[in-house]
């Protein structure tokens, strides 16, 4: 049988010599056989309860701003795919995602014009007007700093859990590595009754907050900021949808396709989705943080994974059955043939076609030729 629930891990156990072996065993199982876990007790390394409350408050205040203020930092004004995306203007698995969001990242300067085009994934943020929401930028930047620290610690524990040296993945990162995050608002079904899709001829009847997909980064950390249940779901290897519990002060951690690629498929990037919140349940706020690797990485996958771990991967793969879920077309990183930035860039082109039409029209045409809705 494939997994039927999401494992819960207590990070404190990783720093106690008596409990660390058990923690690494649990983490290895989550990485190989689930692709998702819930992480607790990360205080002192990552954000505190106060930090979580602060970023939730800024998310709520941002989405409550007048439309013209939010559009002042709209993503179409950024060649780096950073900024605000209005409701129902993103596409996943061939359908509209019924959410609005703002994409943010570690603040970096734009690349020079002679650098590879995919490096435009990185660059400066588009910030909302500080006069309208003065605490937004400092709160976001503090959150990114603390989550970057936490994600570095967890990444090294992941390496240990699959039999590698704790620093085995460090070479995939550069100084001042840009990490990404989003603030996402999912209106409930009743609030969407009269809404129209910006992206497609589509309606909320699909039930899609965000469609079935795999993340493309290394590891994702999700703060489920509101108390909604039955929203985030993971598909197990027999095609059954498993609901991720919403436990206060627990972060959802999941594998991305980049991690899968550089671990020879050991760490599984699992399909997941978000359902539109039930009528009357209010707006769901979700705050994912994405640990990304150096866009220029052109390295082969790690070759020193122990045979015993590779055997666990083979045993898992034997359980995987074909199912009919539509995840649409996703560019997958092939770190042996091309820089990881190539796939990341094209996935952004595919998802945000209004941005691509403005800044990268020729590449958009190429991407559209490689898949169809």
Coordinates of C-alpha atoms in Angstrom, one line a residue, residues 90-360:
X90 CA -3.0 31.8 -13.4
X91 CA -3.3 28.4 -15.1
X92 CA -2.4 24.9 -13.7
X93 CA -3.3 21.6 -15.3
X94 CA -5.2 23.3 -18.1
X95 CA -7.7 25.1 -15.8
X96 CA -7.9 28.4 -13.9
X97 CA -6.5 28.7 -10.4
X98 CA -9.2 30.5 -8.4
X99 CA -6.8 32.5 -6.2
X100 CA -5.0 35.8 -6.0
X101 CA -1.4 36.1 -4.9
X102 CA 1.8 38.1 -4.7
X103 CA 5.1 36.5 -5.5
X104 CA 8.1 37.7 -3.5
X105 CA 11.8 36.8 -3.1
X106 CA 15.1 37.5 -1.6
X107 CA 15.9 41.0 -2.9
X108 CA 18.5 40.9 -5.7
X109 CA 19.5 43.2 -8.5
X110 CA 18.4 42.3 -12.1
X111 CA 20.8 40.3 -14.2
X112 CA 22.8 42.1 -16.9
X113 CA 21.6 42.0 -20.5
X114 CA 24.4 39.7 -21.6
X115 CA 23.5 36.9 -19.1
X116 CA 21.4 33.8 -20.1
X117 CA 17.8 34.7 -20.4
X118 CA 16.6 32.3 -17.7
X119 CA 18.5 34.3 -15.1
X120 CA 15.7 36.9 -15.4
X121 CA 13.8 34.6 -13.0
X122 CA 15.8 36.4 -10.3
X123 CA 15.7 40.1 -9.7
X124 CA 14.1 42.9 -7.5
X125 CA 10.7 42.6 -6.0
X126 CA 7.7 44.8 -6.8
X127 CA 6.6 46.1 -3.4
X128 CA 3.2 47.6 -2.7
X129 CA 3.1 51.3 -1.8
X130 CA 4.6 51.6 1.7
X131 CA 2.3 54.5 2.5
X132 CA -0.6 52.0 2.1
X133 CA 0.9 49.1 4.0
X134 CA 4.1 50.3 5.9
X135 CA 4.9 47.1 7.7
X136 CA 4.7 44.8 4.6
X137 CA 8.2 44.9 3.3
X138 CA 10.1 44.6 6.7
X139 CA 7.8 41.7 7.8
X140 CA 8.3 39.9 4.5
X141 CA 12.1 40.3 4.5
X142 CA 12.3 39.1 8.1
X143 CA 10.2 36.1 7.2
X144 CA 12.4 35.3 4.2
X145 CA 15.6 35.6 6.4
X146 CA 14.3 33.1 9.0
X147 CA 12.8 30.7 6.5
X148 CA 16.1 30.7 4.6
X149 CA 17.9 29.7 7.8
X150 CA 15.4 26.9 8.6
X151 CA 15.5 25.6 5.0
X152 CA 19.3 25.3 5.1
X153 CA 19.2 23.3 8.3
X154 CA 16.4 20.9 7.0
X155 CA 18.2 20.5 3.6
X156 CA 21.3 19.2 5.4
X157 CA 19.2 16.8 7.5
X158 CA 17.6 15.5 4.3
X159 CA 21.1 14.8 3.0
X160 CA 21.9 12.8 6.1
X161 CA 18.6 10.9 6.0
X162 CA 19.3 9.4 2.6
X163 CA 22.9 8.4 3.5
X164 CA 24.8 11.4 2.2
X165 CA 27.2 13.8 3.9
X166 CA 25.2 16.7 5.4
X167 CA 27.0 19.1 3.0
X168 CA 26.4 17.0 -0.1
X169 CA 23.8 19.4 -1.6
X170 CA 25.6 22.6 -0.7
X171 CA 27.3 22.8 -4.1
X172 CA 24.0 23.5 -5.7
X173 CA 23.7 26.8 -3.9
X174 CA 25.4 30.2 -4.4
X175 CA 26.1 33.0 -2.0
X176 CA 22.9 35.1 -1.4
X177 CA 20.8 32.4 -3.0
X178 CA 17.4 33.8 -4.0
X179 CA 14.5 32.0 -2.3
X180 CA 10.9 32.6 -3.3
X181 CA 7.6 32.9 -1.4
X182 CA 4.0 33.7 -2.1
X183 CA 1.1 35.2 -0.1
X184 CA -2.0 33.5 -1.5
X185 CA -5.7 34.2 -1.0
X186 CA -8.2 31.5 -1.8
X187 CA -11.8 33.0 -1.6
X188 CA -14.4 30.5 -0.6
X189 CA -16.9 29.1 -3.1
X190 CA -19.7 31.6 -2.2
X191 CA -17.4 34.6 -2.7
X192 CA -16.6 33.3 -6.2
X193 CA -20.2 32.9 -7.4
X194 CA -20.1 35.9 -9.8
X195 CA -16.3 35.7 -10.6
X196 CA -15.0 35.3 -14.1
X197 CA -11.7 33.8 -15.1
X198 CA -9.0 36.2 -16.5
X199 CA -6.9 33.4 -17.9
X200 CA -9.4 31.1 -19.6
X201 CA -13.0 30.5 -20.4
X202 CA -13.4 28.7 -17.1
X203 CA -15.6 28.8 -14.0
X204 CA -15.2 28.0 -10.3
X205 CA -17.3 24.9 -10.8
X206 CA -13.9 23.1 -11.4
X207 CA -13.4 23.4 -7.6
X208 CA -9.7 24.3 -8.4
X209 CA -7.9 26.6 -6.0
X210 CA -4.7 25.4 -7.7
X211 CA -4.7 22.4 -9.9
X212 CA -2.7 19.1 -9.6
X213 CA 1.0 19.8 -10.0
X214 CA 4.5 19.0 -8.7
X215 CA 6.6 21.9 -7.3
X216 CA 9.7 22.6 -9.3
X217 CA 12.0 23.8 -6.5
X218 CA 14.1 21.9 -4.0
X219 CA 11.9 22.0 -1.0
X220 CA 8.7 23.9 -0.2
X221 CA 7.5 25.1 3.2
X222 CA 3.9 26.0 3.6
X223 CA 2.3 28.0 6.4
X224 CA -1.4 27.3 6.4
X225 CA -2.3 30.6 8.0
X226 CA -6.1 30.1 8.4
X227 CA -7.9 27.2 10.1
X228 CA -9.3 25.7 6.9
X229 CA -9.4 21.9 6.7
X230 CA -9.8 19.7 3.6
X231 CA -8.1 22.2 1.3
X232 CA -4.5 21.0 0.6
X233 CA -4.4 17.4 -0.7
X234 CA -1.6 15.0 -1.8
X235 CA -2.1 12.2 -4.2
X236 CA -0.6 8.9 -3.1
X237 CA 0.9 6.4 -5.5
X238 CA -2.4 4.5 -6.0
X239 CA -4.2 7.8 -7.0
X240 CA -6.0 8.4 -3.7
X241 CA -6.2 12.0 -2.5
X242 CA -4.9 12.4 1.1
X243 CA -5.8 15.6 3.0
X244 CA -2.9 17.4 4.7
X245 CA -4.0 18.2 8.3
X246 CA -3.9 21.8 9.3
X247 CA -2.2 21.7 12.7
X248 CA -1.4 25.1 14.3
X249 CA 2.3 26.1 14.2
X250 CA 3.2 23.1 11.9
X251 CA 4.8 23.8 8.5
X252 CA 4.0 21.6 5.6
X253 CA 7.2 20.5 3.8
X254 CA 7.3 18.9 0.4
X255 CA 9.8 17.8 -2.2
X256 CA 10.2 19.6 -5.5
X257 CA 11.2 18.2 -8.9
X258 CA 14.7 19.7 -8.5
X259 CA 15.3 17.6 -5.4
X260 CA 14.0 14.6 -7.2
X261 CA 16.3 15.2 -10.1
X262 CA 19.5 15.6 -8.1
X263 CA 18.8 12.6 -5.8
X264 CA 18.4 10.1 -8.7
X265 CA 14.6 10.1 -8.0
X266 CA 15.0 9.0 -4.4
X267 CA 13.2 12.1 -2.9
X268 CA 9.8 11.9 -4.6
X269 CA 8.1 15.1 -5.8
X270 CA 4.5 14.2 -5.1
X271 CA 1.4 15.5 -7.0
X272 CA -0.8 17.9 -4.9
X273 CA -3.6 20.3 -5.3
X274 CA -5.7 22.9 -3.4
X275 CA -9.5 22.8 -3.4
X276 CA -11.6 26.0 -3.3
X277 CA -12.7 26.5 0.3
X278 CA -16.2 25.4 1.2
X279 CA -19.1 28.0 1.0
X280 CA -19.2 30.2 4.1
X281 CA -15.8 29.1 5.4
X282 CA -14.1 32.4 4.5
X283 CA -10.9 33.1 2.6
X284 CA -8.1 30.7 3.1
X285 CA -4.6 32.3 3.4
X286 CA -1.6 30.1 2.5
X287 CA 2.0 31.3 2.6
X288 CA 4.5 28.9 0.8
X289 CA 8.2 29.4 0.9
X290 CA 10.3 27.9 -1.9
X291 CA 14.0 26.9 -1.5
X292 CA 15.5 27.1 -4.9
X293 CA 19.0 26.2 -6.1
X294 CA 21.5 28.1 -8.3
X295 CA 19.9 28.6 -11.7
X296 CA 23.2 27.9 -13.4
X297 CA 23.6 24.4 -11.9
X298 CA 24.7 22.1 -14.7
X299 CA 25.7 19.3 -12.4
X300 CA 24.9 15.7 -12.6
X301 CA 22.8 14.1 -9.9
X302 CA 24.5 13.0 -6.7
X303 CA 26.2 9.6 -7.4
X304 CA 27.1 8.6 -3.8
X305 CA 23.6 7.6 -2.6
X306 CA 24.0 4.2 -0.8
X307 CA 22.6 1.1 -2.6
X308 CA 20.4 0.5 0.4
X309 CA 18.6 3.8 -0.1
X310 CA 18.3 3.2 -3.9
X311 CA 16.7 -0.1 -3.1
X312 CA 14.0 1.7 -1.0
X313 CA 13.4 3.9 -4.0
X314 CA 13.0 0.9 -6.3
X315 CA 10.5 -0.7 -3.8
X316 CA 8.5 2.5 -3.8
X317 CA 8.4 2.7 -7.6
X318 CA 7.0 -0.8 -7.7
X319 CA 3.9 0.5 -5.8
X320 CA 3.3 3.3 -8.2
X321 CA 0.3 2.7 -10.5
X322 CA -0.9 4.7 -13.5
X323 CA -3.9 6.9 -12.8
X324 CA -5.8 9.5 -14.9
X325 CA -5.1 12.7 -13.0
X326 CA -4.2 15.6 -15.3
X327 CA -1.2 17.5 -14.1
X328 CA -0.9 19.3 -17.4
X329 CA 2.5 19.8 -19.0
X330 CA 5.5 20.7 -16.8
X331 CA 9.1 21.2 -17.8
X332 CA 11.2 19.0 -15.7
X333 CA 14.8 19.8 -14.8
X334 CA 17.5 17.7 -16.5
X335 CA 20.6 18.7 -14.6
X336 CA 22.8 16.6 -16.7
X337 CA 21.9 18.3 -20.0
X338 CA 21.0 21.9 -19.1
X339 CA 21.0 24.4 -16.3
X340 CA 18.1 24.0 -13.9
X341 CA 17.1 27.6 -14.7
X342 CA 16.0 26.5 -18.2
X343 CA 13.1 24.4 -16.8
X344 CA 12.2 26.8 -14.1
X345 CA 12.0 29.7 -16.5
X346 CA 9.8 27.8 -19.0
X347 CA 7.4 26.7 -16.3
X348 CA 6.9 30.4 -15.3
X349 CA 6.3 31.3 -18.9
X350 CA 3.6 28.6 -19.1
X351 CA 1.9 29.6 -15.9
X352 CA 2.0 33.4 -16.3
X353 CA 1.4 33.9 -20.0
X354 CA 0.3 37.5 -19.6
X355 CA 3.8 38.3 -18.2
X356 CA 5.5 36.3 -20.9
X357 CA 3.5 37.9 -23.7
X358 CA 4.8 41.3 -22.5
X359 CA 8.4 40.4 -21.8
X360 CA 9.2 37.2 -23.6

